[in-house]
mmCIF file of N, CA and C in Angstrom:
data_model
loop_
_atom_site.group_PDB
_atom_site.id
_atom_site.type_symbol
_atom_site.label_atom_id
_atom_site.label_comp_id
_atom_site.label_asym_id
_atom_site.label_seq_id
_atom_site.Cartn_x
_atom_site.Cartn_y
_atom_site.Cartn_z
ATOM 1 N N MET A 235 -25.783 -18.368 -11.033
ATOM 2 C CA MET A 235 -24.539 -18.001 -10.373
ATOM 3 C C MET A 235 -24.159 -16.583 -10.810
ATOM 4 N N ILE A 236 -23.712 -15.775 -9.874
ATOM 5 C CA ILE A 236 -23.308 -14.406 -10.184
ATOM 6 C C ILE A 236 -21.852 -14.368 -10.651
ATOM 7 N N THR A 237 -21.531 -13.381 -11.450
ATOM 8 C CA THR A 237 -20.138 -13.135 -11.814
ATOM 9 C C THR A 237 -19.705 -11.848 -11.130
ATOM 10 N N TYR A 238 -18.478 -11.818 -10.714
ATOM 11 C CA TYR A 238 -17.960 -10.648 -10.012
ATOM 12 C C TYR A 238 -16.450 -10.599 -10.176
ATOM 13 N N ALA A 239 -15.895 -9.445 -9.857
ATOM 14 C CA ALA A 239 -14.447 -9.271 -9.831
ATOM 15 C C ALA A 239 -14.074 -8.770 -8.438
ATOM 16 N N ASN A 240 -13.031 -9.331 -7.880
ATOM 17 C CA ASN A 240 -12.540 -8.910 -6.579
ATOM 18 C C ASN A 240 -11.696 -7.648 -6.780
ATOM 19 N N LYS A 241 -12.326 -6.494 -6.672
ATOM 20 C CA LYS A 241 -11.674 -5.230 -7.017
ATOM 21 C C LYS A 241 -10.549 -4.850 -6.059
ATOM 22 N N ILE A 242 -10.659 -5.192 -4.782
ATOM 23 C CA ILE A 242 -9.545 -4.846 -3.881
ATOM 24 C C ILE A 242 -8.305 -5.659 -4.249
ATOM 25 N N ASP A 243 -8.518 -6.844 -4.823
ATOM 26 C CA ASP A 243 -7.402 -7.645 -5.301
ATOM 27 C C ASP A 243 -6.729 -6.956 -6.489
ATOM 28 N N VAL A 244 -7.514 -6.277 -7.319
ATOM 29 C CA VAL A 244 -6.967 -5.505 -8.437
ATOM 30 C C VAL A 244 -6.055 -4.403 -7.898
ATOM 31 N N VAL A 245 -6.495 -3.731 -6.840
ATOM 32 C CA VAL A 245 -5.688 -2.669 -6.225
ATOM 33 C C VAL A 245 -4.420 -3.257 -5.616
ATOM 34 N N LEU A 246 -4.562 -4.315 -4.841
ATOM 35 C CA LEU A 246 -3.390 -4.941 -4.209
ATOM 36 C C LEU A 246 -2.369 -5.380 -5.250
ATOM 37 N N GLN A 247 -2.830 -6.039 -6.306
ATOM 38 C CA GLN A 247 -1.921 -6.518 -7.351
ATOM 39 C C GLN A 247 -1.267 -5.360 -8.090
ATOM 40 N N GLY A 248 -2.019 -4.296 -8.325
ATOM 41 C CA GLY A 248 -1.449 -3.114 -8.982
ATOM 42 C C GLY A 248 -0.369 -2.460 -8.142
ATOM 43 N N VAL A 249 -0.623 -2.311 -6.854
ATOM 44 C CA VAL A 249 0.376 -1.728 -5.947
ATOM 45 C C VAL A 249 1.597 -2.653 -5.863
ATOM 46 N N GLU A 250 1.355 -3.943 -5.752
ATOM 47 C CA GLU A 250 2.459 -4.904 -5.694
ATOM 48 C C GLU A 250 3.326 -4.808 -6.953
ATOM 49 N N ASP A 251 2.706 -4.741 -8.122
ATOM 50 C CA ASP A 251 3.466 -4.647 -9.374
ATOM 51 C C ASP A 251 4.338 -3.399 -9.402
ATOM 52 N N LEU A 252 3.786 -2.255 -8.972
ATOM 53 C CA LEU A 252 4.567 -1.018 -8.928
ATOM 54 C C LEU A 252 5.769 -1.151 -8.003
ATOM 55 N N LEU A 253 5.536 -1.689 -6.797
ATOM 56 C CA LEU A 253 6.597 -1.802 -5.798
ATOM 57 C C LEU A 253 7.677 -2.791 -6.227
ATOM 58 N N GLU A 254 7.278 -3.912 -6.796
ATOM 59 C CA GLU A 254 8.258 -4.920 -7.217
ATOM 60 C C GLU A 254 9.105 -4.435 -8.385
ATOM 61 N N THR A 255 8.554 -3.548 -9.207
ATOM 62 C CA THR A 255 9.320 -2.973 -10.305
ATOM 63 C C THR A 255 10.353 -1.970 -9.782
ATOM 64 N N GLU A 256 10.003 -1.275 -8.715
ATOM 65 C CA GLU A 256 10.849 -0.202 -8.172
ATOM 66 C C GLU A 256 11.912 -0.701 -7.192
ATOM 67 N N PHE A 257 11.588 -1.724 -6.397
ATOM 68 C CA PHE A 257 12.473 -2.170 -5.318
ATOM 69 C C PHE A 257 12.886 -3.625 -5.513
ATOM 70 N N SER A 258 14.006 -3.988 -4.889
ATOM 71 C CA SER A 258 14.512 -5.356 -5.011
ATOM 72 C C SER A 258 14.269 -6.197 -3.754
ATOM 73 N N PHE A 259 13.517 -5.675 -2.788
ATOM 74 C CA PHE A 259 13.238 -6.458 -1.585
ATOM 75 C C PHE A 259 11.807 -7.008 -1.650
ATOM 76 N N PRO A 260 11.472 -7.968 -0.768
ATOM 77 C CA PRO A 260 10.186 -8.662 -0.857
ATOM 78 C C PRO A 260 8.964 -7.779 -0.597
ATOM 79 N N VAL A 261 7.905 -8.061 -1.359
ATOM 80 C CA VAL A 261 6.577 -7.484 -1.158
ATOM 81 C C VAL A 261 5.643 -8.672 -0.971
ATOM 82 N N SER A 262 4.888 -8.672 0.150
ATOM 83 C CA SER A 262 4.022 -9.823 0.417
ATOM 84 C C SER A 262 2.723 -9.383 1.073
ATOM 85 N N TYR A 263 1.849 -10.365 1.299
ATOM 86 C CA TYR A 263 0.551 -10.123 1.918
ATOM 87 C C TYR A 263 0.442 -10.753 3.311
ATOM 88 N N ASP A 264 1.443 -11.531 3.704
ATOM 89 C CA ASP A 264 1.293 -12.294 4.944
ATOM 90 C C ASP A 264 2.304 -11.975 6.034
ATOM 91 N N ASP A 265 3.547 -11.661 5.690
ATOM 92 C CA ASP A 265 4.552 -11.436 6.733
ATOM 93 C C ASP A 265 5.753 -10.699 6.140
ATOM 94 N N HIS A 266 6.438 -9.924 6.984
ATOM 95 C CA HIS A 266 7.672 -9.272 6.559
ATOM 96 C C HIS A 266 8.769 -10.317 6.434
ATOM 97 N N ARG A 267 9.685 -10.079 5.481
ATOM 98 C CA ARG A 267 10.788 -11.010 5.254
ATOM 99 C C ARG A 267 12.081 -10.241 5.071
ATOM 100 N N GLY A 268 13.138 -10.670 5.753
ATOM 101 C CA GLY A 268 14.440 -10.048 5.578
ATOM 102 C C GLY A 268 14.583 -8.730 6.315
ATOM 103 N N ASN A 269 15.642 -7.994 5.961
ATOM 104 C CA ASN A 269 15.934 -6.722 6.630
ATOM 105 C C ASN A 269 15.099 -5.567 6.107
ATOM 106 N N GLU A 270 14.605 -5.690 4.885
ATOM 107 C CA GLU A 270 13.714 -4.692 4.297
ATOM 108 C C GLU A 270 12.604 -5.438 3.586
ATOM 109 N N SER A 271 11.379 -5.015 3.824
ATOM 110 C CA SER A 271 10.261 -5.646 3.123
ATOM 111 C C SER A 271 9.026 -4.761 3.207
ATOM 112 N N ILE A 272 8.061 -5.107 2.377
ATOM 113 C CA ILE A 272 6.784 -4.406 2.365
ATOM 114 C C ILE A 272 5.673 -5.416 2.521
ATOM 115 N N LEU A 273 4.740 -5.071 3.375
ATOM 116 C CA LEU A 273 3.549 -5.882 3.602
ATOM 117 C C LEU A 273 2.349 -5.072 3.125
ATOM 118 N N LEU A 274 1.517 -5.662 2.271
ATOM 119 C CA LEU A 274 0.306 -5.006 1.779
ATOM 120 C C LEU A 274 -0.896 -5.531 2.561
ATOM 121 N N ILE A 275 -1.653 -4.616 3.148
ATOM 122 C CA ILE A 275 -2.772 -4.989 4.010
ATOM 123 C C ILE A 275 -4.036 -4.288 3.531
ATOM 124 N N PRO A 276 -5.041 -5.047 3.059
ATOM 125 C CA PRO A 276 -6.303 -4.406 2.694
ATOM 126 C C PRO A 276 -6.983 -3.849 3.938
ATOM 127 N N VAL A 277 -7.478 -2.604 3.850
ATOM 128 C CA VAL A 277 -8.043 -1.935 5.021
ATOM 129 C C VAL A 277 -9.538 -1.670 4.866
ATOM 130 N N ALA A 278 -9.949 -1.142 3.700
ATOM 131 C CA ALA A 278 -11.351 -0.743 3.572
ATOM 132 C C ALA A 278 -11.822 -0.780 2.124
ATOM 133 N N ASP A 279 -13.133 -0.950 2.001
ATOM 134 C CA ASP A 279 -13.850 -0.923 0.728
ATOM 135 C C ASP A 279 -15.131 -0.148 1.011
ATOM 136 N N GLU A 280 -15.193 1.105 0.539
ATOM 137 C CA GLU A 280 -16.318 1.972 0.891
ATOM 138 C C GLU A 280 -17.065 2.425 -0.359
ATOM 139 N N LEU A 281 -18.385 2.314 -0.314
ATOM 140 C CA LEU A 281 -19.235 2.764 -1.403
ATOM 141 C C LEU A 281 -19.310 4.287 -1.399
ATOM 142 N N LEU A 282 -18.978 4.918 -2.549
ATOM 143 C CA LEU A 282 -19.046 6.372 -2.668
ATOM 144 C C LEU A 282 -20.265 6.829 -3.457
ATOM 145 N N ASP A 283 -20.594 6.076 -4.513
ATOM 146 C CA ASP A 283 -21.718 6.455 -5.364
ATOM 147 C C ASP A 283 -22.310 5.203 -5.976
ATOM 148 N N TYR A 284 -23.632 5.198 -6.092
ATOM 149 C CA TYR A 284 -24.329 4.029 -6.620
ATOM 150 C C TYR A 284 -25.477 4.487 -7.502
ATOM 151 N N ASN A 285 -25.626 3.850 -8.656
ATOM 152 C CA ASN A 285 -26.817 4.050 -9.477
ATOM 153 C C ASN A 285 -27.132 2.744 -10.186
ATOM 154 N N SER A 286 -28.138 2.740 -11.014
ATOM 155 C CA SER A 286 -28.594 1.480 -11.612
ATOM 156 C C SER A 286 -27.590 0.882 -12.593
ATOM 157 N N ALA A 287 -26.640 1.672 -13.085
ATOM 158 C CA ALA A 287 -25.702 1.171 -14.082
ATOM 159 C C ALA A 287 -24.267 1.027 -13.588
ATOM 160 N N SER A 288 -23.960 1.599 -12.411
ATOM 161 C CA SER A 288 -22.574 1.541 -11.944
ATOM 162 C C SER A 288 -22.491 1.839 -10.449
ATOM 163 N N GLN A 289 -21.308 1.616 -9.927
ATOM 164 C CA GLN A 289 -20.998 2.034 -8.562
ATOM 165 C C GLN A 289 -19.543 2.478 -8.509
ATOM 166 N N THR A 290 -19.282 3.452 -7.646
ATOM 167 C CA THR A 290 -17.923 3.924 -7.407
ATOM 168 C C THR A 290 -17.575 3.609 -5.964
ATOM 169 N N ARG A 291 -16.420 2.967 -5.808
ATOM 170 C CA ARG A 291 -15.985 2.570 -4.475
ATOM 171 C C ARG A 291 -14.590 3.111 -4.220
ATOM 172 N N GLU A 292 -14.298 3.375 -2.944
ATOM 173 C CA GLU A 292 -12.966 3.769 -2.521
ATOM 174 C C GLU A 292 -12.335 2.575 -1.808
ATOM 175 N N TYR A 293 -11.148 2.208 -2.264
ATOM 176 C CA TYR A 293 -10.407 1.101 -1.662
ATOM 177 C C TYR A 293 -9.195 1.668 -0.943
ATOM 178 N N THR A 294 -8.927 1.158 0.256
ATOM 179 C CA THR A 294 -7.796 1.620 1.057
ATOM 180 C C THR A 294 -6.910 0.435 1.397
ATOM 181 N N VAL A 295 -5.613 0.647 1.200
ATOM 182 C CA VAL A 295 -4.600 -0.381 1.451
ATOM 183 C C VAL A 295 -3.487 0.243 2.274
ATOM 184 N N ASN A 296 -3.023 -0.456 3.292
ATOM 185 C CA ASN A 296 -1.823 -0.026 4.013
ATOM 186 C C ASN A 296 -0.613 -0.667 3.356
ATOM 187 N N VAL A 297 0.352 0.186 3.035
ATOM 188 C CA VAL A 297 1.632 -0.254 2.494
ATOM 189 C C VAL A 297 2.612 -0.108 3.652
ATOM 190 N N GLU A 298 2.947 -1.234 4.274
ATOM 191 C CA GLU A 298 3.756 -1.218 5.493
ATOM 192 C C GLU A 298 5.200 -1.594 5.160
ATOM 193 N N TYR A 299 6.066 -0.596 5.137
ATOM 194 C CA TYR A 299 7.487 -0.812 4.896
ATOM 195 C C TYR A 299 8.167 -1.062 6.232
ATOM 196 N N GLU A 300 8.945 -2.136 6.316
ATOM 197 C CA GLU A 300 9.661 -2.451 7.559
ATOM 198 C C GLU A 300 11.155 -2.509 7.292
ATOM 199 N N LEU A 301 11.920 -1.913 8.204
ATOM 200 C CA LEU A 301 13.372 -1.897 8.150
ATOM 201 C C LEU A 301 13.903 -2.471 9.459
ATOM 202 N N VAL A 302 14.805 -3.441 9.339
ATOM 203 C CA VAL A 302 15.450 -4.031 10.515
ATOM 204 C C VAL A 302 16.930 -3.680 10.454
ATOM 205 N N GLN A 303 17.416 -2.979 11.487
ATOM 206 C CA GLN A 303 18.832 -2.618 11.565
ATOM 207 C C GLN A 303 19.335 -2.956 12.956
ATOM 208 N N ASN A 304 20.422 -3.671 13.002
ATOM 209 C CA ASN A 304 21.047 -3.966 14.289
ATOM 210 C C ASN A 304 21.822 -2.738 14.747
ATOM 211 N N GLY A 305 21.734 -2.466 16.029
ATOM 212 C CA GLY A 305 22.453 -1.320 16.580
ATOM 213 C C GLY A 305 21.682 -0.029 16.401
ATOM 214 N N GLN A 306 22.401 1.069 16.184
ATOM 215 C CA GLN A 306 21.810 2.398 16.073
ATOM 216 C C GLN A 306 20.896 2.490 14.849
ATOM 217 N N MET A 307 19.651 2.886 15.059
ATOM 218 C CA MET A 307 18.692 3.015 13.970
ATOM 219 C C MET A 307 18.841 4.365 13.294
ATOM 220 N N ASN A 308 18.974 4.345 11.999
ATOM 221 C CA ASN A 308 19.073 5.557 11.215
ATOM 222 C C ASN A 308 17.700 5.833 10.594
ATOM 223 N N TYR A 309 17.017 6.858 11.089
ATOM 224 C CA TYR A 309 15.696 7.198 10.566
ATOM 225 C C TYR A 309 15.770 7.757 9.152
ATOM 226 N N ASP A 310 16.914 8.257 8.754
ATOM 227 C CA ASP A 310 17.071 8.819 7.425
ATOM 228 C C ASP A 310 16.720 7.787 6.348
ATOM 229 N N HIS A 311 17.217 6.573 6.477
ATOM 230 C CA HIS A 311 16.929 5.512 5.501
ATOM 231 C C HIS A 311 15.437 5.186 5.481
ATOM 232 N N LEU A 312 14.837 5.086 6.651
ATOM 233 C CA LEU A 312 13.407 4.778 6.770
ATOM 234 C C LEU A 312 12.562 5.857 6.102
ATOM 235 N N THR A 313 12.832 7.110 6.405
ATOM 236 C CA THR A 313 12.014 8.191 5.857
ATOM 237 C C THR A 313 12.248 8.372 4.354
ATOM 238 N N LYS A 314 13.468 8.134 3.883
ATOM 239 C CA LYS A 314 13.718 8.218 2.441
ATOM 240 C C LYS A 314 12.967 7.130 1.684
ATOM 241 N N ARG A 315 12.930 5.925 2.232
ATOM 242 C CA ARG A 315 12.171 4.844 1.588
ATOM 243 C C ARG A 315 10.681 5.189 1.563
ATOM 244 N N ALA A 316 10.175 5.697 2.669
ATOM 245 C CA ALA A 316 8.757 6.057 2.737
ATOM 246 C C ALA A 316 8.432 7.140 1.703
ATOM 247 N N GLU A 317 9.297 8.128 1.583
ATOM 248 C CA GLU A 317 9.079 9.190 0.593
ATOM 249 C C GLU A 317 9.134 8.649 -0.834
ATOM 250 N N ARG A 318 10.025 7.705 -1.074
ATOM 251 C CA ARG A 318 10.134 7.105 -2.410
ATOM 252 C C ARG A 318 8.872 6.310 -2.746
ATOM 253 N N ILE A 319 8.362 5.554 -1.779
ATOM 254 C CA ILE A 319 7.115 4.809 -1.983
ATOM 255 C C ILE A 319 5.972 5.787 -2.222
ATOM 256 N N LYS A 320 5.921 6.840 -1.423
ATOM 257 C CA LYS A 320 4.868 7.855 -1.570
ATOM 258 C C LYS A 320 4.911 8.469 -2.967
ATOM 259 N N ARG A 321 6.092 8.823 -3.439
ATOM 260 C CA ARG A 321 6.233 9.421 -4.769
ATOM 261 C C ARG A 321 5.819 8.432 -5.859
ATOM 262 N N LEU A 322 6.206 7.167 -5.710
ATOM 263 C CA LEU A 322 5.838 6.136 -6.683
ATOM 264 C C LEU A 322 4.321 6.017 -6.794
ATOM 265 N N LEU A 323 3.635 5.984 -5.665
ATOM 266 C CA LEU A 323 2.178 5.879 -5.677
ATOM 267 C C LEU A 323 1.536 7.158 -6.207
ATOM 268 N N THR A 324 2.093 8.306 -5.862
ATOM 269 C CA THR A 324 1.573 9.578 -6.364
ATOM 270 C C THR A 324 1.725 9.664 -7.882
ATOM 271 N N ASN A 325 2.866 9.225 -8.395
ATOM 272 C CA ASN A 325 3.087 9.249 -9.845
ATOM 273 C C ASN A 325 2.154 8.297 -10.587
ATOM 274 N N ASN A 326 1.542 7.380 -9.866
ATOM 275 C CA ASN A 326 0.610 6.421 -10.461
ATOM 276 C C ASN A 326 -0.782 6.603 -9.874
ATOM 277 N N SER A 327 -1.180 7.855 -9.672
ATOM 278 C CA SER A 327 -2.499 8.129 -9.092
ATOM 279 C C SER A 327 -3.619 7.601 -9.975
ATOM 280 N N THR A 328 -3.352 7.503 -11.260
ATOM 281 C CA THR A 328 -4.226 6.779 -12.178
ATOM 282 C C THR A 328 -3.393 5.650 -12.740
ATOM 283 N N ASN A 329 -3.860 4.441 -12.575
ATOM 284 C CA ASN A 329 -3.097 3.269 -12.999
ATOM 285 C C ASN A 329 -3.878 2.543 -14.093
ATOM 286 N N GLY A 330 -3.825 3.098 -15.286
ATOM 287 C CA GLY A 330 -4.519 2.474 -16.418
ATOM 288 C C GLY A 330 -5.992 2.273 -16.115
ATOM 289 N N THR A 331 -6.440 1.058 -16.306
ATOM 290 C CA THR A 331 -7.843 0.732 -16.031
ATOM 291 C C THR A 331 -8.036 0.187 -14.622
ATOM 292 N N LYS A 332 -6.952 0.159 -13.823
ATOM 293 C CA LYS A 332 -7.057 -0.427 -12.478
ATOM 294 C C LYS A 332 -7.726 0.506 -11.482
ATOM 295 N N TRP A 333 -7.280 1.776 -11.419
ATOM 296 C CA TRP A 333 -7.861 2.733 -10.475
ATOM 297 C C TRP A 333 -7.598 4.148 -10.940
ATOM 298 N N TYR A 334 -8.268 5.084 -10.271
ATOM 299 C CA TYR A 334 -8.013 6.509 -10.478
ATOM 300 C C TYR A 334 -8.127 7.200 -9.123
ATOM 301 N N ASN A 335 -7.712 8.473 -9.094
ATOM 302 C CA ASN A 335 -7.764 9.271 -7.864
ATOM 303 C C ASN A 335 -6.971 8.614 -6.723
ATOM 304 N N GLY A 336 -5.859 7.969 -7.052
ATOM 305 C CA GLY A 336 -5.009 7.370 -6.029
ATOM 306 C C GLY A 336 -4.309 8.454 -5.227
ATOM 307 N N ARG A 337 -4.265 8.262 -3.926
ATOM 308 C CA ARG A 337 -3.643 9.272 -3.063
ATOM 309 C C ARG A 337 -3.121 8.630 -1.787
ATOM 310 N N ASN A 338 -2.067 9.229 -1.279
ATOM 311 C CA ASN A 338 -1.493 8.798 -0.010
ATOM 312 C C ASN A 338 -2.159 9.616 1.088
ATOM 313 N N GLU A 339 -2.948 8.964 1.895
ATOM 314 C CA GLU A 339 -3.694 9.652 2.950
ATOM 315 C C GLU A 339 -2.788 10.052 4.115
ATOM 316 N N SER A 340 -1.808 9.191 4.436
ATOM 317 C CA SER A 340 -0.937 9.484 5.577
ATOM 318 C C SER A 340 0.254 8.536 5.583
ATOM 319 N N ILE A 341 1.258 8.921 6.346
ATOM 320 C CA ILE A 341 2.379 8.035 6.673
ATOM 321 C C ILE A 341 2.528 8.070 8.184
ATOM 322 N N GLU A 342 2.511 6.899 8.786
ATOM 323 C CA GLU A 342 2.714 6.794 10.229
ATOM 324 C C GLU A 342 4.008 6.029 10.468
ATOM 325 N N TYR A 343 4.897 6.621 11.267
ATOM 326 C CA TYR A 343 6.164 5.971 11.604
ATOM 327 C C TYR A 343 6.011 5.256 12.935
ATOM 328 N N GLN A 344 6.481 4.001 12.979
ATOM 329 C CA GLN A 344 6.313 3.173 14.173
ATOM 330 C C GLN A 344 7.638 2.502 14.528
ATOM 331 N N GLN A 345 7.781 2.206 15.807
ATOM 332 C CA GLN A 345 8.896 1.396 16.284
ATOM 333 C C GLN A 345 8.307 0.208 17.019
ATOM 334 N N ASP A 346 8.832 -0.974 16.744
ATOM 335 C CA ASP A 346 8.373 -2.184 17.407
ATOM 336 C C ASP A 346 8.793 -2.123 18.868
ATOM 337 N N ASP A 347 7.838 -2.225 19.794
ATOM 338 C CA ASP A 347 8.149 -2.143 21.223
ATOM 339 C C ASP A 347 8.963 -3.333 21.711
ATOM 340 N N ASP A 348 8.709 -4.509 21.153
ATOM 341 C CA ASP A 348 9.407 -5.709 21.590
ATOM 342 C C ASP A 348 10.779 -5.864 20.932
ATOM 343 N N GLU A 349 10.897 -5.410 19.704
ATOM 344 C CA GLU A 349 12.160 -5.533 18.973
ATOM 345 C C GLU A 349 12.584 -4.136 18.519
ATOM 346 N N GLN A 350 13.469 -3.521 19.283
ATOM 347 C CA GLN A 350 13.872 -2.133 19.057
ATOM 348 C C GLN A 350 14.576 -1.908 17.721
ATOM 349 N N ASP A 351 15.079 -2.976 17.106
ATOM 350 C CA ASP A 351 15.778 -2.804 15.825
ATOM 351 C C ASP A 351 14.828 -2.787 14.632
ATOM 352 N N LYS A 352 13.506 -2.881 14.871
ATOM 353 C CA LYS A 352 12.512 -2.844 13.796
ATOM 354 C C LYS A 352 11.776 -1.515 13.803
ATOM 355 N N LYS A 353 11.764 -0.888 12.629
ATOM 356 C CA LYS A 353 11.032 0.357 12.432
ATOM 357 C C LYS A 353 10.120 0.177 11.220
ATOM 358 N N ARG A 354 9.010 0.901 11.220
ATOM 359 C CA ARG A 354 8.055 0.792 10.122
ATOM 360 C C ARG A 354 7.570 2.168 9.693
ATOM 361 N N ALA A 355 7.246 2.243 8.417
ATOM 362 C CA ALA A 355 6.516 3.375 7.857
ATOM 363 C C ALA A 355 5.254 2.779 7.248
ATOM 364 N N VAL A 356 4.106 3.179 7.765
ATOM 365 C CA VAL A 356 2.833 2.662 7.273
ATOM 366 C C VAL A 356 2.184 3.759 6.436
ATOM 367 N N ILE A 357 2.111 3.504 5.139
ATOM 368 C CA ILE A 357 1.555 4.466 4.186
ATOM 369 C C ILE A 357 0.133 4.021 3.862
ATOM 370 N N THR A 358 -0.821 4.892 4.121
ATOM 371 C CA THR A 358 -2.217 4.590 3.827
ATOM 372 C C THR A 358 -2.533 5.135 2.438
ATOM 373 N N PHE A 359 -2.802 4.206 1.515
ATOM 374 C CA PHE A 359 -3.082 4.540 0.118
ATOM 375 C C PHE A 359 -4.546 4.253 -0.185
ATOM 376 N N SER A 360 -5.226 5.225 -0.771
ATOM 377 C CA SER A 360 -6.631 5.068 -1.162
ATOM 378 C C SER A 360 -6.770 5.405 -2.639
ATOM 379 N N CYS A 361 -7.714 4.727 -3.287
ATOM 380 C CA CYS A 361 -7.991 5.004 -4.698
ATOM 381 C C CYS A 361 -9.441 4.658 -4.996
ATOM 382 N N ASN A 362 -9.904 5.072 -6.159
ATOM 383 C CA ASN A 362 -11.280 4.839 -6.550
ATOM 384 C C ASN A 362 -11.346 3.925 -7.766
ATOM 385 N N ILE A 363 -12.408 3.149 -7.820
ATOM 386 C CA ILE A 363 -12.727 2.313 -8.970
ATOM 387 C C ILE A 363 -14.212 2.467 -9.243
ATOM 388 N N THR A 364 -14.543 2.754 -10.504
ATOM 389 C CA THR A 364 -15.945 2.780 -10.909
ATOM 390 C C THR A 364 -16.198 1.526 -11.712
ATOM 391 N N GLU A 365 -17.170 0.755 -11.289
ATOM 392 C CA GLU A 365 -17.523 -0.496 -11.943
ATOM 393 C C GLU A 365 -18.883 -0.313 -12.623
ATOM 394 N N VAL A 366 -18.888 -0.539 -13.935
ATOM 395 C CA VAL A 366 -20.115 -0.444 -14.702
ATOM 396 C C VAL A 366 -20.704 -1.836 -14.822
ATOM 397 N N TYR A 367 -22.002 -1.939 -14.585
ATOM 398 C CA TYR A 367 -22.659 -3.270 -14.640
ATOM 399 C C TYR A 367 -22.977 -3.660 -16.057
#
């Protein structure tokens, strides 16, 4: 039987821990909850370097912040939250032994077509992990 570690789970849990320490609204993997929440979505696991003793992989996670406001939507609150999340992840570009070279690749702002009171900021976060065999 082989032994392995689910490295993207390490990234997801690390990002979740950072966000839960910083914010008081829900962070989950399955669905948005309440008027403010964050959904973590694993996106990619890409091999960057491989040799007989180790491999380096890039992991990408979408950090999807959702804001629900009845009536007039204020983009100021949405963009400030996105910037705060971006700064939090940037300040933790190296997270102990969990990852290094963490970076925010992009932020995409979205509006739900079916529910006009829902807005999202989708932050694409990528980082590297080198695993020694």
